[in-house]
Amino acid sequence: MTERPQPPPLATEEHDDLPIILRKAFAFKPGFSIQSPEAEQHPYHGTLPFDFYDRHLDANLALKRVVVSPLVPKYLADKVDSTLADLKHRKIGPLPLRPSTIGQFNAPVYEELLDGIISPQDLAIRYLHSYGNVIPALASSWIVHPLATQYFSTLRFDGRRSETPGSGVDMVHEYTLRFKPFDQQRQQVISSIDDQTKAALRDLAGKHVFTCLFLPMCAETEELFRGMDDLIGTIPSPAYTTTGSPSVTTPVNPPCDAKKTSWTIPPPVNEPEQRKEASRQRSQDIRPSLRQEGTSEFEEMKTLTPAGLLHHVWHRSVAENTTLILISCGNYERIGIRHRASQTLLLSELLDISRFDKPSYGQVHFGLFLSAISDALDRHEQTYIRPPPAKRSTPDTESRDLRRSKRIKVQRGMSKIQSEISPKKSSQSVWKALPSRPLGLVSVKFGPLNSPVVTACLRTGGTLSGTRVGANTKTWKKCYKIRECFSLILDSDLSFGATGRLHSAHLEVENVDGKSSIEVVVKAAIDPSLRKRLRKEYAIYRHLWKHQVSSIPAVYGLLEDSDDMVTFLVLQKLRMSFRDREPFDTAGGLLLCVTHEERSLCLAALRKIHEAGVLHRDLRAENILIADDGTPMIIDFDRAQFNPEPEQTKYEMGRFQEVLDGKVVGKVIFFSTSSDN
């Protein structure tokens, strides 16, 4: 085992009046980590599976400028000193740590986690076990409940991994620190805080405080971290460069920044004023942002760059509404501070965590947690300040406002009536127009995503419904007319499945009679292996429609974007699944709620699918949905295969019958082929 540097001596001049365990926490310095040989079997691919969504961040929320400053660690260390000075001024002394937490800072405990690093998840676990389990309690006690008699954390860490398909190793592990639900807070904490702080804890329950990203510990990631020093000033936008399309969004107003901070965001110096983007007027020609495969521009787009990583980190911080950001790849870190008003990321220099001197690693990270909690409370206080009472309107103004209110109600009522009486007409108009429109203009409108530029997508797979099997489009054109396009607006994020993310969406076409719109669901795949799987699912649907299998959803097309980054499968929106129904509660357990007619229709549908030469391989209650007319529909053919053996279809039919007959009980119902079992 490689020799580790000895822990630094405890500070004797700074914080010498604190309990020894706190001084030990401030003086904590990690050792040098070594990557496991096993990790070399899963090479880093240099891509992130989120790039498409990073491109659709609202224009007023997106990252515009990066400032690299050597003062970031000092800003955070100063937060420790100022908080400690405030406690002393209020004559509140920091409590000693509980005995169970003292061992967290001992070198042997940390050294056990230094060797054998395989994945970013290992890095995250190391951070939490060595430091992240203790410091949130310290920071929470100092900021939120300094009068409590013991250290308790009002916060918790939540993590999620982003796995590289086929490798079994996650390439990014994201952690976020958030406030615990109010009913999970300790009674000792609640009894020690005032009413205003209690109200803040109720409002902030479950809200994010601090964003962490852990990346693979390898030379490629370290180069990304080093390359961030070259991003000083205005940073290029990752948005698509489709031109000629009409403006699709109205930018939102960014949320407020904290007023009391220990850092300063420097103004732009000697930077050319950014040219305001001209409003996109409706044009007769739409030009996709085509990049030719094999060119340097195409290869650069497909490879993760320092700018791309910072855009993704910024996006995560915007989505979680946090200010403080930590990016780690093992032995190196960057700390970021997001300034909302100027859309600036204040970024630390590259930090070698094994060579921290003054301020110490422990003090900087303690300041990081203190700053994150103070920032969240500060912004909450601004957001929930009630405005002064409005002045009473004059009679004429009241009359005008009343008339306007009535007019709006009438307009909303008419819109509701139209939406209720015309879905069938809209559906027919869309089906009639789609075959002649090969280009889809995709935008995203949910959460912080509010597309500044649409994504041009070629409908490489035609529409499928009834006896209609639309033609596929193979090649791109340099420009398209408006009449050759349709719009696809992703308006919510439903779930994340085996082939990517599932969205609800609206599909719109415009013609001389106006706009026609229908609700659809969209599967979006970004990773190459998932995109291949999605194309296979479309091929299965196409094969089944050719064989006149009607108990499957209609397909509005398979779309590929102009930069070869994402694939969409657009499907008919159906109602609830069998799994969503309230089950029968019997002595034997929970039984599926299925009528005799539905049972017969389901078995007939599966029989038709088998006769068409397809084995589903993922028949579950969640994959049997109900159409508007009450007909059961079978969905999700991403695991299906062609030309099954007779014993495979017999087995699948038998298992399906058992579920429909109630012989398979339980909360989760899943079955596939015998080979899978």
XYZ file of C-alpha atoms in Angstrom:
677
model
C 0.000 0.000 0.000
C 1.306 3.451 -0.934
C 2.404 5.531 2.027
C -0.008 8.268 2.945
C 0.916 11.756 4.041
C 0.484 12.186 7.770
C -2.467 14.316 8.923
C -1.463 17.919 9.528
C -0.902 19.137 13.086
C -3.797 20.873 14.772
C -3.868 24.619 14.411
C -2.621 26.315 17.544
C -3.120 29.963 16.593
C -6.410 29.849 14.729
C -9.502 28.539 16.548
C -7.340 27.580 19.544
C -10.249 28.346 21.876
C -12.494 25.696 20.272
C -12.958 22.133 21.499
C -10.212 19.882 20.151
C -12.611 17.872 18.025
C -13.697 21.022 16.151
C -10.088 21.979 15.560
C -9.561 18.460 14.302
C -12.464 18.884 11.902
C -11.051 22.161 10.569
C -7.593 20.629 10.125
C -8.901 17.539 8.299
C -7.058 16.867 5.020
C -7.822 13.910 2.706
C -5.032 11.707 1.453
C -4.182 10.779 -2.129
C -6.607 8.282 -3.698
C -5.616 5.402 -5.981
C -7.847 4.061 -8.728
C -8.595 0.342 -8.651
C -7.261 -1.767 -11.569
C -10.822 -3.030 -11.944
C -11.917 0.460 -13.019
C -9.691 0.218 -16.109
C -12.004 -2.499 -17.453
C -14.721 0.157 -17.824
C -13.099 3.003 -19.788
C -14.458 6.499 -19.516
C -16.466 7.310 -22.655
C -16.170 11.094 -22.422
C -19.883 11.806 -22.773
C -22.684 12.804 -20.450
C -26.195 11.406 -20.919
C -27.853 14.801 -20.298
C -26.506 17.030 -23.042
C -29.830 17.374 -24.887
C -31.606 18.815 -21.834
C -28.729 21.165 -20.997
C -29.338 22.772 -24.398
C -32.932 23.650 -23.542
C -32.412 25.657 -20.356
C -34.320 28.945 -20.297
C -32.316 31.832 -21.797
C -32.529 33.843 -18.561
C -31.429 30.876 -16.446
C -28.586 29.567 -18.618
C -24.886 29.986 -17.854
C -23.355 32.961 -19.687
C -20.078 33.772 -17.923
C -17.377 31.975 -15.932
C -15.044 33.734 -13.502
C -12.166 31.664 -12.092
C -11.012 33.106 -8.775
C -8.347 31.957 -6.283
C -10.383 33.650 -3.539
C -13.244 31.123 -3.453
C -11.670 28.955 -0.682
C -10.983 32.114 1.339
C -14.589 33.285 0.926
C -15.809 29.989 2.385
C -13.250 29.952 5.203
C -14.274 33.512 6.100
C -17.839 32.269 6.492
C -16.624 29.960 9.289
C -14.888 32.836 11.075
C -17.830 35.226 10.717
C -20.331 32.612 11.933
C -18.114 31.751 14.903
C -17.729 35.449 15.728
C -21.510 35.865 15.610
C -21.988 32.937 17.996
C -19.450 34.434 20.405
C -21.127 37.838 20.153
C -24.425 36.210 21.075
C -22.603 34.342 23.853
C -23.410 30.955 22.354
C -20.542 28.479 22.515
C -20.173 25.647 19.983
C -21.071 22.329 21.547
C -18.660 19.371 21.667
C -19.443 16.638 19.182
C -21.272 13.532 20.270
C -18.885 10.593 20.916
C -20.339 8.601 18.010
C -19.109 11.179 15.494
C -15.578 11.721 16.789
C -14.122 8.739 14.950
C -15.213 10.105 11.584
C -12.073 12.271 11.394
C -9.530 9.602 12.372
C -7.013 8.914 9.608
C -7.363 5.073 9.639
C -11.100 5.335 8.940
C -10.437 7.512 5.908
C -7.454 5.513 4.635
C -9.567 2.372 4.334
C -11.522 4.208 1.618
C -8.554 5.562 -0.353
C -7.668 2.413 -2.322
C -9.873 0.559 -4.759
C -11.780 3.514 -6.245
C -13.811 2.087 -9.146
C -16.652 4.496 -9.786
C -17.906 7.975 -8.907
C -20.215 6.293 -6.414
C -17.129 5.124 -4.509
C -15.907 8.730 -4.387
C -19.281 9.894 -3.101
C -19.330 7.227 -0.383
C -15.803 8.142 0.651
C -16.766 11.806 0.976
C -19.886 11.054 2.985
C -18.224 8.567 5.323
C -15.203 10.728 6.008
C -16.652 14.201 6.238
C -20.140 14.603 4.797
C -21.913 12.775 7.630
C -20.558 15.093 10.317
C -20.242 18.576 8.843
C -23.955 18.985 7.934
C -24.795 18.458 11.628
C -22.173 21.004 12.667
C -23.266 23.569 10.082
C -26.943 22.999 10.820
C -26.359 23.514 14.537
C -24.409 26.730 14.026
C -26.874 28.308 11.572
C -30.347 26.869 12.213
C -30.525 25.838 15.885
C -27.524 27.134 17.855
C -29.462 26.962 21.138
C -30.084 23.205 20.917
C -28.311 21.113 23.545
C -26.948 18.590 21.031
C -25.771 18.493 17.442
C -28.530 17.355 15.082
C -28.710 17.815 11.336
C -31.787 19.362 9.751
C -30.408 18.140 6.417
C -29.899 14.898 4.516
C -27.955 13.768 1.450
C -29.757 12.240 -1.531
C -27.853 10.605 -4.370
C -28.550 9.307 -7.847
C -26.309 7.571 -10.341
C -26.129 7.851 -14.114
C -24.962 4.490 -15.368
C -23.079 3.894 -18.570
C -25.276 1.281 -20.288
C -23.697 -2.132 -20.523
C -20.827 -1.349 -18.160
C -22.472 -1.710 -14.763
C -20.445 1.325 -13.628
C -21.926 4.764 -13.138
C -20.106 7.600 -14.902
C -21.628 10.418 -12.846
C -22.893 10.280 -9.283
C -24.949 13.278 -8.253
C -25.533 14.168 -4.635
C -27.688 16.944 -3.278
C -28.080 18.182 0.260
C -31.667 19.036 1.185
C -33.725 19.907 4.231
C -35.460 17.009 5.942
C -39.273 16.912 6.068
C -40.473 18.970 9.002
C -42.052 15.972 10.744
C -38.642 14.239 10.713
C -36.854 17.055 12.553
C -35.725 16.269 16.103
C -37.864 17.617 18.928
C -34.738 19.091 20.561
C -34.267 21.182 17.400
C -37.886 22.338 17.105
C -38.095 23.369 20.757
C -34.916 25.474 20.486
C -35.819 27.649 17.460
C -38.156 30.620 17.073
C -41.404 30.691 15.105
C -39.814 32.328 12.068
C -37.203 29.573 11.765
C -39.888 26.916 12.247
C -41.867 28.446 9.382
C -38.732 28.442 7.220
C -38.063 24.754 7.964
C -41.650 23.918 7.021
C -41.424 25.833 3.739
C -37.968 24.499 2.882
C -38.776 20.856 3.689
C -37.372 18.728 0.881
C -35.777 21.755 -0.842
C -32.214 21.496 -2.125
C -29.336 23.349 -0.474
C -26.132 22.164 -2.151
C -25.277 20.321 -5.390
C -22.419 17.773 -5.696
C -21.207 15.927 -8.789
C -18.661 13.103 -8.587
C -17.024 12.041 -11.865
C -14.698 9.137 -12.740
C -11.213 9.317 -11.289
C -9.109 9.172 -14.455
C -6.735 11.260 -16.558
C -9.488 12.323 -18.975
C -11.590 13.830 -16.198
C -8.603 15.598 -14.692
C -7.969 17.198 -18.095
C -11.556 18.441 -18.112
C -11.022 20.002 -14.705
C -7.788 21.671 -15.815
C -9.399 22.943 -19.014
C -11.909 25.002 -17.041
C -9.183 27.612 -16.479
C -9.459 28.515 -20.177
C -13.165 29.384 -19.912
C -12.698 32.838 -18.404
C -15.345 35.271 -19.605
C -18.329 34.584 -21.836
C -18.977 30.872 -22.314
C -20.457 29.550 -25.565
C -24.118 28.540 -25.435
C -24.836 24.814 -25.935
C -28.201 25.539 -27.613
C -29.032 24.183 -31.055
C -28.398 26.483 -34.010
C -31.583 25.820 -35.949
C -32.411 29.034 -37.831
C -35.592 30.382 -39.362
C -37.976 28.909 -36.785
C -40.381 31.205 -34.951
C -39.665 32.153 -31.359
C -41.101 29.405 -29.173
C -40.672 30.735 -25.634
C -40.802 33.793 -23.434
C -37.830 33.799 -21.023
C -38.704 33.663 -17.327
C -37.458 35.987 -14.611
C -34.590 34.410 -12.653
C -35.057 33.859 -8.880
C -33.330 36.126 -6.381
C -29.798 35.815 -5.030
C -28.927 35.933 -1.334
C -28.224 39.441 -0.032
C -25.752 38.502 2.717
C -22.803 36.573 1.292
C -19.111 36.241 2.031
C -18.197 36.443 -1.659
C -18.221 39.103 -4.364
C -19.057 38.518 -8.029
C -16.685 40.678 -10.109
C -18.294 42.668 -12.948
C -17.247 41.966 -16.567
C -13.917 43.589 -17.414
C -12.824 44.402 -20.987
C -15.420 42.043 -22.378
C -17.384 43.025 -25.464
C -21.023 43.661 -24.788
C -23.058 40.650 -25.794
C -25.083 41.227 -28.894
C -28.723 40.853 -28.113
C -30.198 38.048 -30.109
C -32.675 39.315 -32.647
C -36.169 38.028 -32.209
C -36.814 35.144 -34.501
C -39.465 36.092 -36.994
C -41.527 33.574 -38.838
C -39.636 32.565 -41.957
C -40.417 30.436 -44.945
C -37.113 28.553 -44.619
C -35.944 26.534 -41.608
C -32.326 25.423 -41.602
C -31.338 22.613 -39.199
C -27.955 22.796 -37.449
C -26.508 19.946 -39.488
C -22.964 18.895 -38.667
C -21.244 16.500 -41.017
C -20.060 13.243 -39.455
C -16.281 12.921 -39.550
C -15.585 16.658 -39.268
C -13.791 18.183 -36.275
C -16.934 20.153 -35.403
C -18.963 16.948 -35.244
C -16.363 15.102 -33.128
C -16.043 18.044 -30.722
C -19.800 18.119 -30.284
C -19.899 14.391 -29.445
C -17.114 14.659 -26.827
C -17.545 16.090 -23.369
C -15.703 19.409 -23.028
C -14.997 21.588 -19.975
C -17.702 23.982 -21.177
C -20.180 21.133 -21.608
C -19.479 19.849 -18.098
C -19.976 23.305 -16.577
C -23.222 23.774 -18.509
C -24.467 20.469 -17.106
C -23.404 21.317 -13.550
C -25.064 24.718 -13.867
C -28.244 23.049 -15.186
C -28.364 20.713 -12.165
C -27.943 23.704 -9.831
C -30.733 25.600 -11.618
C -33.044 22.566 -11.458
C -32.379 22.191 -7.711
C -32.302 25.974 -7.100
C -28.975 25.815 -5.266
C -26.116 28.314 -5.170
C -23.127 26.256 -3.977
C -21.690 23.520 -6.228
C -18.982 20.905 -5.672
C -17.438 18.990 -8.602
C -15.030 16.191 -7.688
C -13.029 13.555 -9.552
C -11.209 12.066 -6.585
C -7.975 13.944 -6.008
C -9.141 17.198 -7.592
C -12.120 19.440 -6.948
C -13.717 22.632 -8.155
C -16.123 24.689 -6.050
C -18.640 26.884 -7.836
C -20.939 29.699 -6.732
C -23.938 30.451 -8.962
C -24.989 34.080 -9.322
C -28.476 34.183 -10.791
C -28.829 37.861 -11.722
C -25.687 38.009 -13.894
C -25.846 34.318 -14.922
C -22.242 33.978 -13.759
C -20.438 30.991 -12.260
C -17.736 32.010 -9.793
C -15.370 29.033 -9.962
C -12.437 28.136 -7.752
C -9.058 27.281 -9.144
C -8.223 23.592 -9.473
C -8.012 22.275 -5.902
C -5.635 19.402 -5.128
C -7.365 18.052 -2.033
C -4.260 16.315 -0.688
C -2.240 19.563 -0.688
C -4.559 22.024 1.034
C -2.664 24.407 3.292
C -4.310 27.645 4.379
C -7.228 27.679 4.601
C -7.467 23.981 5.384
C -9.636 21.518 3.476
C -11.823 20.943 6.531
C -12.420 24.642 7.117
C -13.242 25.304 3.441
C -15.799 22.491 3.308
C -17.263 23.509 6.638
C -17.664 26.995 5.169
C -19.221 25.441 2.067
C -22.015 23.864 4.147
C -22.468 26.962 6.307
C -22.749 29.156 3.203
C -25.210 26.794 1.510
C -27.570 26.761 4.509
C -27.325 30.527 5.052
C -27.939 31.127 1.351
C -31.109 28.994 1.352
C -32.500 30.757 4.443
C -31.608 34.195 3.048
C -33.366 33.566 -0.263
C -36.367 32.067 1.539
C -36.706 35.188 3.667
C -36.721 37.376 0.534
C -39.211 35.204 -1.287
C -41.766 35.082 1.513
C -41.746 38.739 2.526
C -45.288 39.986 2.047
C -45.626 43.075 -0.153
C -47.256 46.207 1.314
C -51.028 46.438 0.860
C -52.009 47.730 -2.571
C -53.615 51.135 -2.917
C -57.352 51.124 -3.425
C -58.304 51.517 -7.064
C -60.511 54.310 -8.274
C -64.082 53.427 -9.296
C -63.199 53.745 -13.000
C -60.201 51.441 -12.566
C -62.267 48.940 -10.605
C -64.846 48.917 -13.364
C -62.162 48.416 -16.005
C -60.525 45.605 -14.012
C -63.882 43.937 -13.490
C -64.643 44.011 -17.213
C -61.196 42.615 -17.992
C -61.683 39.822 -15.429
C -65.016 38.854 -16.989
C -63.495 38.851 -20.462
C -60.680 36.558 -19.356
C -63.169 34.157 -17.739
C -65.207 34.030 -20.952
C -62.071 33.367 -23.022
C -60.974 30.591 -20.666
C -64.448 29.084 -20.788
C -64.456 29.095 -24.583
C -60.988 27.511 -24.652
C -62.177 24.804 -22.273
C -65.285 24.126 -24.376
C -63.219 23.949 -27.562
C -60.711 21.583 -25.947
C -63.563 19.340 -24.811
C -65.507 19.172 -28.080
C -62.764 19.083 -30.697
C -60.116 16.430 -29.824
C -61.380 14.036 -32.501
C -61.302 16.759 -35.148
C -57.787 17.791 -34.065
C -56.613 14.173 -34.190
C -57.955 13.757 -37.726
C -56.298 16.999 -38.834
C -52.958 15.906 -37.384
C -53.118 12.457 -39.021
C -54.013 14.044 -42.334
C -51.144 16.563 -42.220
C -48.306 14.482 -40.732
C -47.364 12.289 -43.735
C -46.304 15.367 -45.732
C -44.277 16.899 -42.861
C -40.886 15.202 -42.395
C -39.343 17.781 -40.037
C -40.241 18.016 -36.352
C -39.423 21.149 -34.336
C -38.947 19.918 -30.755
C -39.039 22.253 -27.757
C -39.021 21.559 -24.012
C -41.194 23.470 -21.541
C -41.162 22.197 -17.966
C -39.240 23.109 -14.845
C -36.283 25.345 -15.743
C -36.323 24.016 -19.320
C -37.766 26.554 -21.741
C -36.160 26.075 -25.147
C -34.437 29.213 -26.496
C -34.078 27.435 -29.864
C -36.016 24.460 -31.199
C -34.353 21.163 -32.023
C -34.830 20.156 -35.661
C -35.604 16.431 -35.927
C -36.074 14.321 -39.044
C -38.998 11.886 -38.907
C -37.021 8.831 -40.000
C -39.908 6.528 -39.051
C -43.356 7.192 -40.524
C -46.756 7.219 -38.835
C -48.367 3.894 -37.897
C -52.096 3.470 -37.320
C -54.816 1.169 -38.641
C -54.048 0.294 -42.233
C -51.757 3.312 -42.578
C -48.027 2.571 -42.447
C -46.242 5.801 -43.338
C -43.070 5.970 -45.368
C -39.700 6.492 -43.699
C -37.533 9.532 -44.453
C -33.858 8.759 -44.971
C -32.019 11.973 -45.851
C -31.869 15.540 -44.589
C -32.376 18.655 -46.710
C -30.513 21.887 -46.101
C -33.726 23.839 -45.562
C -37.433 23.185 -45.085
C -40.596 25.201 -45.602
C -42.988 25.838 -42.713
C -45.574 23.621 -44.390
C -43.077 20.717 -44.153
C -42.806 20.990 -40.360
C -44.741 20.055 -37.250
C -44.107 21.041 -33.624
C -43.531 18.714 -30.665
C -43.604 20.364 -27.229
C -42.386 18.237 -24.304
C -44.341 19.631 -21.350
C -43.600 17.261 -18.457
C -41.210 14.570 -17.293
C -43.152 11.375 -16.495
C -40.535 8.740 -15.675
C -37.177 7.210 -16.537
C -37.317 3.745 -18.073
C -35.210 1.132 -19.820
C -35.035 3.163 -23.042
C -34.602 6.632 -21.563
C -36.952 9.326 -20.316
C -40.708 9.384 -20.849
C -42.465 12.720 -21.426
C -45.978 13.905 -21.982
C -46.144 16.260 -24.949
C -48.295 18.090 -27.463
C -47.955 17.532 -31.188
C -49.084 20.504 -33.292
C -49.539 21.085 -37.011
C -50.451 24.382 -38.611
C -52.358 24.782 -41.846
C -54.747 27.240 -43.469
C -57.470 26.355 -40.951
C -55.224 27.162 -37.980
C -53.413 24.954 -35.480
C -54.417 21.412 -34.590
C -52.955 19.822 -31.464
C -53.107 16.411 -29.815
C -51.636 14.964 -26.626
C -48.947 12.314 -27.051
C -46.280 10.556 -25.012
C -42.637 10.674 -26.080
C -39.755 8.344 -25.300
C -36.414 10.142 -25.471
C -33.112 8.215 -25.692
C -29.684 9.872 -25.615
C -27.165 7.098 -25.001
C -26.211 5.291 -28.264
C -27.244 1.863 -26.946
C -30.627 3.185 -25.804
C -31.166 4.940 -29.120
C -30.544 1.644 -30.896
C -33.040 -0.040 -28.600
C -35.639 2.640 -29.323
C -35.207 2.194 -33.074
C -35.754 -1.526 -32.594
C -38.974 -0.833 -30.689
C -40.212 1.299 -33.582
C -39.367 -1.545 -35.976
C -41.463 -3.919 -33.831
C -44.429 -1.527 -33.918
C -44.054 -1.127 -37.670
C -43.989 -4.910 -38.139
C -47.099 -5.365 -35.981
C -49.074 -2.651 -37.773
C -48.190 -4.250 -41.109
C -49.724 -7.467 -39.738
C -52.842 -5.507 -38.688
C -52.355 -5.912 -34.949
C -54.658 -3.183 -33.600
C -54.278 -3.627 -29.822
C -51.127 -1.489 -29.721
C -50.807 2.307 -29.576
C -50.666 4.420 -32.708
C -47.199 5.743 -33.543
C -46.709 9.314 -34.759
C -43.142 8.761 -35.817
C -39.522 8.094 -34.942
C -37.453 11.302 -34.815
C -33.678 11.840 -35.005
C -32.200 15.260 -34.216
C -29.925 17.188 -36.567
C -26.844 16.868 -34.322
C -27.249 13.098 -33.889
C -27.658 13.438 -30.120
C -31.153 12.124 -29.341
C -33.910 9.841 -30.692
C -37.627 10.281 -29.979
C -40.456 7.776 -30.312
C -43.826 9.576 -30.404
C -46.784 7.447 -29.314
C -50.507 7.722 -28.763
C -51.406 8.863 -25.244
C -53.497 6.276 -23.404
C -55.290 6.277 -20.085
C -54.385 4.411 -16.896
C -52.738 1.016 -16.837
C -54.042 -2.115 -15.125
C -51.456 -1.471 -12.422
C -52.932 1.989 -11.715
C -56.321 0.552 -10.831
C -57.295 -0.091 -7.241
C -56.622 -3.828 -6.727
C -58.919 -6.291 -5.013
C -57.790 -6.930 -1.437
C -58.384 -10.622 -0.745
C -57.236 -13.125 1.839
C -54.603 -14.319 -0.613
C -53.224 -10.832 -1.259
C -53.787 -8.066 -3.818
C -55.420 -9.188 -7.069
C -55.460 -7.393 -10.392
C -58.768 -5.706 -11.255
C -59.682 -7.043 -14.727
C -63.155 -7.672 -16.192
C -63.996 -10.832 -18.158
C -64.289 -8.787 -21.361
C -60.896 -7.172 -20.798
C -59.372 -10.566 -20.102
C -60.651 -11.939 -23.422
C -59.447 -8.862 -25.322
C -55.972 -9.074 -23.713
C -55.548 -12.753 -24.571
C -56.742 -12.155 -28.139
C -54.300 -9.244 -28.469
C -51.341 -11.320 -27.284
C -52.393 -14.152 -29.595
C -52.313 -11.742 -32.570
C -48.875 -10.498 -31.530
C -47.547 -14.063 -31.360
C -49.097 -14.889 -34.743
C -47.247 -11.886 -36.172
C -43.974 -13.489 -35.021
C -43.208 -11.272 -32.006
C -42.481 -12.242 -28.372
C -43.133 -9.314 -25.994
C -40.793 -10.416 -23.135
C -41.928 -7.665 -20.745
C -45.617 -8.280 -20.080
C -46.513 -6.603 -16.813
C -49.604 -4.899 -15.468
C -47.864 -1.540 -16.038
C -47.615 -2.329 -19.761
C -51.334 -2.953 -20.300
C -53.017 0.427 -20.807
C -56.619 1.419 -21.463
C -57.590 3.405 -24.583
C -60.273 6.112 -24.529
C -62.893 3.603 -25.752
C -61.966 1.133 -22.988
C -59.935 -1.223 -25.182
C -56.809 -2.712 -23.522
C -53.573 -1.837 -25.326
C -50.197 -3.565 -24.993
C -47.189 -1.214 -24.951
C -43.398 -1.201 -24.427
C -41.874 -3.512 -27.032
C -38.277 -2.441 -26.413
C -37.391 -5.942 -25.138
C -39.407 -7.806 -27.787
C -37.844 -10.216 -30.249
C -38.793 -11.594 -33.645
C -39.392 -15.236 -34.560
C -39.809 -16.804 -31.101
C -39.866 -20.533 -30.529
C -43.312 -22.149 -29.938
C -42.439 -23.015 -26.344
C -41.579 -19.357 -25.685
C -44.950 -18.065 -26.897
C -46.730 -20.841 -24.989
C -44.898 -19.933 -21.791
C -45.634 -16.206 -22.206
C -49.331 -16.869 -22.885
C -49.573 -19.115 -19.825
C -48.001 -16.553 -17.533
C -50.274 -13.830 -18.939
C -53.332 -15.955 -18.203
C -52.190 -16.516 -14.623
C -51.980 -12.788 -13.976
C -55.323 -12.026 -15.614
C -56.959 -14.866 -13.672
C -55.549 -13.610 -10.372
C -53.265 -16.593 -9.757
C -50.224 -14.349 -9.516
C -50.691 -12.056 -6.524
C -48.598 -9.297 -5.088
C -48.044 -5.595 -5.342
C -45.621 -5.841 -8.278
C -46.417 -8.189 -11.162
C -43.655 -9.030 -13.646
C -43.038 -11.952 -15.936
C -41.167 -12.671 -19.144
C -39.640 -15.689 -20.843
C -38.193 -18.691 -19.052
C -34.725 -17.728 -20.255
C -35.019 -14.383 -18.412
C -36.160 -16.130 -15.248
